[in-house]
C-alpha positions as MATLAB code, in Angstrom:
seq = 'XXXXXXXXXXXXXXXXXXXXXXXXXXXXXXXXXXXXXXXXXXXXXXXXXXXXXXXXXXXXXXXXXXXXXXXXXXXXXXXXXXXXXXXXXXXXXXXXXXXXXXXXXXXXXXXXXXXXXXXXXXXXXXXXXXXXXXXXXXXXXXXXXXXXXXXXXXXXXXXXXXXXXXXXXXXXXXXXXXXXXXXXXXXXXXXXXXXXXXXXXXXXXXXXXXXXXXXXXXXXXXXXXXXXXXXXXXXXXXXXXXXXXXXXXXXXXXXXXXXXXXXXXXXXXXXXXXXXXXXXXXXXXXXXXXXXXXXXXXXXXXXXXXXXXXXXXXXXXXXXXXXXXXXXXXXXXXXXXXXXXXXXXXXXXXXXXXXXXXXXXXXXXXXXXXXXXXXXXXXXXXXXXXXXXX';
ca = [
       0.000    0.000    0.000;
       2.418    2.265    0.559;
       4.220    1.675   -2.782;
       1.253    2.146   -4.151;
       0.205    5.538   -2.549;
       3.950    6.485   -3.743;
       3.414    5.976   -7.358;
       2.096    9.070   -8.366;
       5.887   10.462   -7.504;
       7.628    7.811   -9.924;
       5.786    8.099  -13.366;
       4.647   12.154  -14.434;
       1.635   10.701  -16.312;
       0.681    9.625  -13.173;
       0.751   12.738  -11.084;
      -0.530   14.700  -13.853;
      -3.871   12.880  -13.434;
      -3.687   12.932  -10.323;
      -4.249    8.501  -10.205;
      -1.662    5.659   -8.538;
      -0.934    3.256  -11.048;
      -3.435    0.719  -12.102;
      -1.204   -1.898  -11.594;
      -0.197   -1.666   -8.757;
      -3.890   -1.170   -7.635;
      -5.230   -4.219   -9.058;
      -1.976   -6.223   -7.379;
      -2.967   -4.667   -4.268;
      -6.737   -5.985   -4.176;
      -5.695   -9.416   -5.202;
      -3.078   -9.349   -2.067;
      -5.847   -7.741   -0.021;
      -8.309  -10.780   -0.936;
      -5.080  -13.158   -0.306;
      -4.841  -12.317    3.093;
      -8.743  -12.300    3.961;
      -8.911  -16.064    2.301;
      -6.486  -17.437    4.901;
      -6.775  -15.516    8.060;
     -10.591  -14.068    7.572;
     -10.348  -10.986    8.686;
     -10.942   -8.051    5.856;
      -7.673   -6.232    6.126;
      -8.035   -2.267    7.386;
      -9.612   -0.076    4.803;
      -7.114    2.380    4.082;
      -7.361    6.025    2.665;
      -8.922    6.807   -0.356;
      -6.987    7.052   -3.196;
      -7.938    7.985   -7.033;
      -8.026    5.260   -9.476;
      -9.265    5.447  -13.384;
     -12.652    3.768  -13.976;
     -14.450    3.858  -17.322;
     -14.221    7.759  -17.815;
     -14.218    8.765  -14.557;
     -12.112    9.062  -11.003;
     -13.294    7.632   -8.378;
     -12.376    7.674   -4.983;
     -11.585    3.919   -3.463;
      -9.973    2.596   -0.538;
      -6.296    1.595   -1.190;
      -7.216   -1.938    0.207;
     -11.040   -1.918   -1.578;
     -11.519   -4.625   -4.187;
     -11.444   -3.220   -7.549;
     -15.116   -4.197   -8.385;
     -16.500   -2.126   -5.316;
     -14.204    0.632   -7.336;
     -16.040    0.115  -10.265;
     -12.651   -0.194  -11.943;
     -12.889   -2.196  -15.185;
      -9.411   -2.102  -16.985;
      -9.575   -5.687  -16.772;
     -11.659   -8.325  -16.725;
     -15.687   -8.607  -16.891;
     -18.189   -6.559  -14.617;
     -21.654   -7.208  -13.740;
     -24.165   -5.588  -16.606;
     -27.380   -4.323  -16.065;
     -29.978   -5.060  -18.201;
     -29.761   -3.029  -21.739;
     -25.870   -2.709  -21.345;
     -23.548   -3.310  -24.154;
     -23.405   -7.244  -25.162;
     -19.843   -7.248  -25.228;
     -16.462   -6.300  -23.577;
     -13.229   -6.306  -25.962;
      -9.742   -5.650  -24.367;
      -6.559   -5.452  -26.415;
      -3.112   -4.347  -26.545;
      -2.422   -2.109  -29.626;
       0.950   -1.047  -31.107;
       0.154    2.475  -32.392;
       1.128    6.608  -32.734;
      -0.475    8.247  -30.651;
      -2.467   10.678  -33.362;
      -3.826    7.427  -34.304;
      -4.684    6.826  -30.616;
      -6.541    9.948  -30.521;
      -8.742    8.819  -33.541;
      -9.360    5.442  -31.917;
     -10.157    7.320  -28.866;
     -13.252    8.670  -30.851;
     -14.278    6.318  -32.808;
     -14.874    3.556  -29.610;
     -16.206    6.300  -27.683;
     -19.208    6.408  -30.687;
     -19.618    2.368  -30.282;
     -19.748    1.559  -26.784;
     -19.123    3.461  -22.770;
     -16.490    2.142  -20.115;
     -13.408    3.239  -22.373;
     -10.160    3.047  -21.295;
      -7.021    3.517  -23.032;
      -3.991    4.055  -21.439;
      -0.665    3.668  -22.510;
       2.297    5.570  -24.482;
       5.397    4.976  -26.315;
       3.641    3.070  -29.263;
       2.333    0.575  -27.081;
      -1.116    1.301  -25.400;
      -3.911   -1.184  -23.913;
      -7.415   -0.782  -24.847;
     -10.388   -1.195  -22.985;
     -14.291   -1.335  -23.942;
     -17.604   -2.179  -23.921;
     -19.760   -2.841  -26.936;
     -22.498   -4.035  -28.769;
     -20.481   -4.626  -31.846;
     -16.920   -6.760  -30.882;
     -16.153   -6.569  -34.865;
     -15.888   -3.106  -34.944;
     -14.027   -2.099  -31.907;
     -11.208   -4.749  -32.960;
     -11.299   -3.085  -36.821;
     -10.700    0.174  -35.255;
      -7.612   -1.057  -33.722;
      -6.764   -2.429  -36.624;
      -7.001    0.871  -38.536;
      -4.827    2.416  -35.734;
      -2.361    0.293  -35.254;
      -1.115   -3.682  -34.548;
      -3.859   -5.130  -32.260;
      -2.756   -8.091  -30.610;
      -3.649  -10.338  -27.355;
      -7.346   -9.714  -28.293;
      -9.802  -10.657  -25.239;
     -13.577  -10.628  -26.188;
     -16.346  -11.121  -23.515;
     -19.547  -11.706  -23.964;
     -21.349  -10.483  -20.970;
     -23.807  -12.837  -19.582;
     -23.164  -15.803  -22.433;
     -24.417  -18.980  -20.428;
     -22.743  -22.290  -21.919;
     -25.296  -24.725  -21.829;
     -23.076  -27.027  -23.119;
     -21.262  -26.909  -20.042;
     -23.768  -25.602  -17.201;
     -26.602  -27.652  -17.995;
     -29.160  -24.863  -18.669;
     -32.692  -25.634  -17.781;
     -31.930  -28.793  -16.392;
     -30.913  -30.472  -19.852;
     -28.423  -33.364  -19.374;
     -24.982  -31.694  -20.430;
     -23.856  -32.861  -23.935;
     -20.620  -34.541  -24.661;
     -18.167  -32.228  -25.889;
     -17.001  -33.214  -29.713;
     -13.623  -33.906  -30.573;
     -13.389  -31.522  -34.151;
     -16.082  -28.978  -34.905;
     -16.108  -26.839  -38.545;
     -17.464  -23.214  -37.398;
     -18.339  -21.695  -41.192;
     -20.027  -18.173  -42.158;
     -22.317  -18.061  -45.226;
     -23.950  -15.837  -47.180;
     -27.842  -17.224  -47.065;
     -30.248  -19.434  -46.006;
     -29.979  -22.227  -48.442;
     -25.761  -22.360  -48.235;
     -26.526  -22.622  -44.146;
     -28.878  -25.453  -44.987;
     -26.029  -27.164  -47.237;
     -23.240  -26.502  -44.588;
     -25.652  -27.913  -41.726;
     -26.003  -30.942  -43.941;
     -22.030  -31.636  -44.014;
     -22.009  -31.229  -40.168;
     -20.715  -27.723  -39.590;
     -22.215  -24.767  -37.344;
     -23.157  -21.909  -39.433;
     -23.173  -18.272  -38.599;
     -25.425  -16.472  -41.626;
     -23.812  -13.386  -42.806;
     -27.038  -11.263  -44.437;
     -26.434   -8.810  -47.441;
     -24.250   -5.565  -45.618;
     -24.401   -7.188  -42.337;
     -21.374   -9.376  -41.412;
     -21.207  -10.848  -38.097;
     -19.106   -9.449  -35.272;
     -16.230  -11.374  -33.594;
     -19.104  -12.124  -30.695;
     -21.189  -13.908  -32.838;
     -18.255  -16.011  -34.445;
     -17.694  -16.810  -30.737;
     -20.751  -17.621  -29.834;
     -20.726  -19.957  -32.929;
     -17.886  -22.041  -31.606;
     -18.853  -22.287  -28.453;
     -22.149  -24.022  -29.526;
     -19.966  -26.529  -31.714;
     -18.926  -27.518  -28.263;
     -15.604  -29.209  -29.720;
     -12.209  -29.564  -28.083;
     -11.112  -28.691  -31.826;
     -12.635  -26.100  -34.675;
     -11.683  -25.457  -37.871;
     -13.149  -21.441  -39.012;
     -14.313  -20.787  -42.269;
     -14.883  -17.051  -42.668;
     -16.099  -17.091  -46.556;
     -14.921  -14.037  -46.813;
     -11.729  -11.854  -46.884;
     -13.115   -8.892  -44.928;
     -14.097  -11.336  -42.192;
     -10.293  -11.854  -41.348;
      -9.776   -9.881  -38.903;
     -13.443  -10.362  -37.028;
     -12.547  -14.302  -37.500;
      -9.246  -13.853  -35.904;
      -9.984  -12.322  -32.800;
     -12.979  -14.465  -32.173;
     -10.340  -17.826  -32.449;
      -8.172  -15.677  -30.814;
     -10.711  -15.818  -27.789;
     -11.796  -19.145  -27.650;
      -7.871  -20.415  -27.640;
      -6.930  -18.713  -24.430;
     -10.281  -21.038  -23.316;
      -8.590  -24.045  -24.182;
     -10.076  -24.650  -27.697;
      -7.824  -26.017  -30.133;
      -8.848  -23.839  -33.453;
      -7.382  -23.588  -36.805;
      -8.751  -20.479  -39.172;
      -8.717  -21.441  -42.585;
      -8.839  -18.043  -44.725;
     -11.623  -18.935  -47.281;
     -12.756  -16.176  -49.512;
     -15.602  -16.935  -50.516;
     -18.181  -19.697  -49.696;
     -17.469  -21.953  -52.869;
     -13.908  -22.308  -51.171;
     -15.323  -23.171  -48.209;
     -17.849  -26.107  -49.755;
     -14.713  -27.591  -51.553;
     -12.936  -27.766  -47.676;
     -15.907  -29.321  -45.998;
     -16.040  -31.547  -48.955;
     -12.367  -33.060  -47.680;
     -12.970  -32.635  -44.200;
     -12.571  -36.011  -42.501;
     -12.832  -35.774  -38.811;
     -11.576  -39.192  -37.674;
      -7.987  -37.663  -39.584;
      -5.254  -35.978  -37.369;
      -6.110  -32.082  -36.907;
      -2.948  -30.961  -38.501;
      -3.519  -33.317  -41.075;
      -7.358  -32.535  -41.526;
      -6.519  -28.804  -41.378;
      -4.218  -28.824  -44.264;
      -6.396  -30.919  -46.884;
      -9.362  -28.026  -46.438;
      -6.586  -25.166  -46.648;
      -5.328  -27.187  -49.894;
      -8.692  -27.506  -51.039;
      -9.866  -24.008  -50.509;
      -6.690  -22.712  -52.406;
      -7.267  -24.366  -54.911;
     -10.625  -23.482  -55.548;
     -10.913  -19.822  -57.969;
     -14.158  -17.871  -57.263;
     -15.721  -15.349  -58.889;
     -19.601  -13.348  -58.638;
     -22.214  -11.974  -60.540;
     -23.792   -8.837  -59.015;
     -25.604   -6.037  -59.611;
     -23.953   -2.478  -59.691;
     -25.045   -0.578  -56.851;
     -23.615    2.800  -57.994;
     -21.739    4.199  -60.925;
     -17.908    3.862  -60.094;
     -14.518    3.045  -61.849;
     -13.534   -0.706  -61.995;
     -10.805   -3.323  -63.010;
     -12.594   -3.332  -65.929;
     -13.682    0.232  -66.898;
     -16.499    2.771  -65.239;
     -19.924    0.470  -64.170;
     -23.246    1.964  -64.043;
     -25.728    2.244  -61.229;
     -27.982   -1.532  -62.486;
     -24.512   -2.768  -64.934;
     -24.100   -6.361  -64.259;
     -20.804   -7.282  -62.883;
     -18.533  -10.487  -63.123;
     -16.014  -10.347  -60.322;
     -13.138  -13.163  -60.591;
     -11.363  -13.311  -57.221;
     -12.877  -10.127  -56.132;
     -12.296   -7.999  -58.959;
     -14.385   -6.484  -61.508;
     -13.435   -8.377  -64.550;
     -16.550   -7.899  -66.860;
     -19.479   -5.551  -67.003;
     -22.340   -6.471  -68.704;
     -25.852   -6.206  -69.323;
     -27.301   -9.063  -69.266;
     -27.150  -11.725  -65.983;
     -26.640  -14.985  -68.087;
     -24.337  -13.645  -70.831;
     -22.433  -12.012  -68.289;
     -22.065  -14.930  -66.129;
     -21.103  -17.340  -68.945;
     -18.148  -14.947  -70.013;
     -16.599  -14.923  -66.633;
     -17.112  -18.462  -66.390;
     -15.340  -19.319  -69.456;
     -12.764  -16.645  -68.495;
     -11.915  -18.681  -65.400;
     -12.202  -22.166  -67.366;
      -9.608  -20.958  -69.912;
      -7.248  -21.789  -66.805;
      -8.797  -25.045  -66.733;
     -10.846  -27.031  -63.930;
     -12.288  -30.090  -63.349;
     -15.373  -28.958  -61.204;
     -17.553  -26.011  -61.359;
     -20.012  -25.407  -58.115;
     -22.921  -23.081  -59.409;
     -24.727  -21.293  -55.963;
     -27.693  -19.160  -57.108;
     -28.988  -15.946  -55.692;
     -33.041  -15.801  -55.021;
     -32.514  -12.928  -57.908;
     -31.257  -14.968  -60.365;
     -33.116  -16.290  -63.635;
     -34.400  -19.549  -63.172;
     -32.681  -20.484  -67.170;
     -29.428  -19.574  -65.855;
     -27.797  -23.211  -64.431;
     -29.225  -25.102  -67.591;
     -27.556  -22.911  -69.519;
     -24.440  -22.677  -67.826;
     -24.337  -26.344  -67.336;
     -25.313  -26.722  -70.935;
     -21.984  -24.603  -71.834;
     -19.823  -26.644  -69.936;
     -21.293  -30.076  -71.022;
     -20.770  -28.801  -74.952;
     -17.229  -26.404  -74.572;
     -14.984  -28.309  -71.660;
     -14.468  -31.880  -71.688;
     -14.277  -33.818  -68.776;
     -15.690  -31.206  -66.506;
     -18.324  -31.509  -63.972;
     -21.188  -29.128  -62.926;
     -23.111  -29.316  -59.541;
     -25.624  -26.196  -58.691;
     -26.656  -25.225  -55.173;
     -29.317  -22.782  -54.538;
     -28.035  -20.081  -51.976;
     -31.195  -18.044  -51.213;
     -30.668  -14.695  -49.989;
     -26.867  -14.580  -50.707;
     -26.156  -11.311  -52.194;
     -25.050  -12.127  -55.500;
     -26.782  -13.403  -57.816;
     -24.247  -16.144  -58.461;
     -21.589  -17.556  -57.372;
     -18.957  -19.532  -59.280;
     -16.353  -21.929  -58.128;
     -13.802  -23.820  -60.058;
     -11.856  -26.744  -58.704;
];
């Protein structure tokens, strides 16, 4: 206690804001509960000293624990009831302009922010309804790392029994996948997996990834995010569930097609490390491509697109702009066939015509030799096709 009431004289930061260091306080408390464990007595409050909490000082006894402080630089607190669903906790490598602007920007998505820090290295505190985004901000900051997302109030039923269901056996391998619609989370359910659904300009947060795996209930997961802006989200949320204990391997699919041609090697009774690298073989060597519909006139890969042009994307970039759906589609497809291929997964869109896989399928039958076609219908995916090539 008394190197802690001395620590405002040791670091300027410190006595500028008039705090001890956090630190120290929290090693304090834990010391403080150490000695009331074995001999039972609380031990003498002390005086009050300042300590940071969410955006506020508050006055606590040197000797107080740090929940009674209301002090949540680390590690869950109690929510009431309309709270936000999530508290995210990182260390972040970062200037401190950038700082400033992350500052901000968390401040919009959540309350209870701390970040404190300096000298490019700074640890960052929140709580939100949206894990996803406070981890992207770091990411546009900085170098997030040690990610630790919460979930405040997440029961495991798995594990505690809820409603006094027998608790289920936990699996040996789980595959965790995000997909674009209804129908693809149908397919994936089919091959085993645990789907999260990703709906058109609303991908899941790192929560709901987590919440995902935790359901699978395995000792080991294999992630498919479908999707390169999902990397990040998908990394902190198997960055989570590891420090649980959860063996988990994030495959970096692209794009849903990649992830049906993993799942379609996935043998669970194989070694993980084994296992893992036939989907991440598989998934790589899958091309994609899309069909969509221009949302707004803008310059492309392939020229300047019209609000309504149809658009053939090939690995995420515009590579033809058409308009028609069907002509469009069967240019990009033989495009990415010219490459060769010896399988082509069709997934349509709700939007799509209903002439468009007999044609396509019709075009591969008469043009590429030895080439197979197999068409999934995606539901409300987005695009209005997708295209994979094997």
């Amino acid at each position: 206690r008394a190197a802690l009431a001395a620590t405002p004289g040791q670091l300027a930061a410190l006595e500028r804001a008039g705090v001890v260091d956090a630190g120290g306080r929290g090693l304090v408390a834990v010391l403080a509960a150490l000695v009331e464990t074995f001999t039972g007595e609380a031990p003498a409050a002390a005086e009050a000293v300042p300590v940071l909490a969410g955006h506020a000082r508050v006055e606590a006894p040197v000797g107080q624990p740090l929940a009674d402080a209301q002090d949540c630089a680390d590690g869950a607190v109690a929510v009431e009831g309309g709270g936000p669903a999530f508290e995210v906790i990182y260390l972040l490598e970062a200037e401190d302009a950038a700082v400033d602007r992350l500052r901000d920007r968390l401040d919009g998505l959540g309350d209870s922010l701390v970040v404190v820090g300096g000298d490019g290295l700074w640890n960052v505190h929140v709580h939100v309804d949206d894990a996803g985004a406070a981890v992207e901000a770091g990411v546009e900051a900085g170098r997030p790392y040690r990610i630790r997302i919460t979930h405040f109030g997440l029961g495991d039923a798995h594990t505690a029994g809820a409603a006094g269901r027998p608790v289920r056996e936990q699996a040996q391998r789980a595959v965790v996948a995000v997909v674009p619609g209804e129908g693809l989370a149908g397919l994936y359910a089919d091959a085993g997996a645990t789907t999260v659904l990703a709906r058109p300009g609303e991908p899941p947060a790192s929560g709901e990834l987590l919440e995902a795996i935790r359901r699978a209930h395995a000792r080991e997961v294999v992630l498919l995010p479908n999707d390169a802006e999902l990397r990040h989200t998908a990394a902190a949320a198997a960055e989570q569930v590891r420090a649980d204990g959860v063996r988990v391997a994030l495959i970096p699919t692209r794009s849903a097609v990649q992830g049906i041609a993993a799942l379609a090697v996935h043998e669970p009774e194989r070694r993980f490390d084994e296992d893992v690298v036939a989907m991440t073989s598989a998934a790589g060597a899958t091309r994609y491509a899309e069909v969509a519909v221009a949302e707004r006139e803008s310059w492309t890969m392939a020229g300047i697109c019209q609000a309504g042009d149809i658009l053939g994307l090939i690995e995420g970039d515009v590579a033809v702009i058409g308009s028609d759906i069907t002509a469009t589609a069967e240019t990009v497809l033989d495009r990415m066939l010219s490459a060769g291929g010896e399988m082509v997964t069709l997934v349509l869109g709700d939007d799509a015509p209903d002439t468009i896989a007999a044609h396509l399928e019709a075009r591969v039958r008469e043009s590429y030799l030895a080439v197979d076609t197999v068409v999934y219908r995606g539901g409300r995916q987005g695009a209005l096709l997708l295209i994979g090539v094997e």
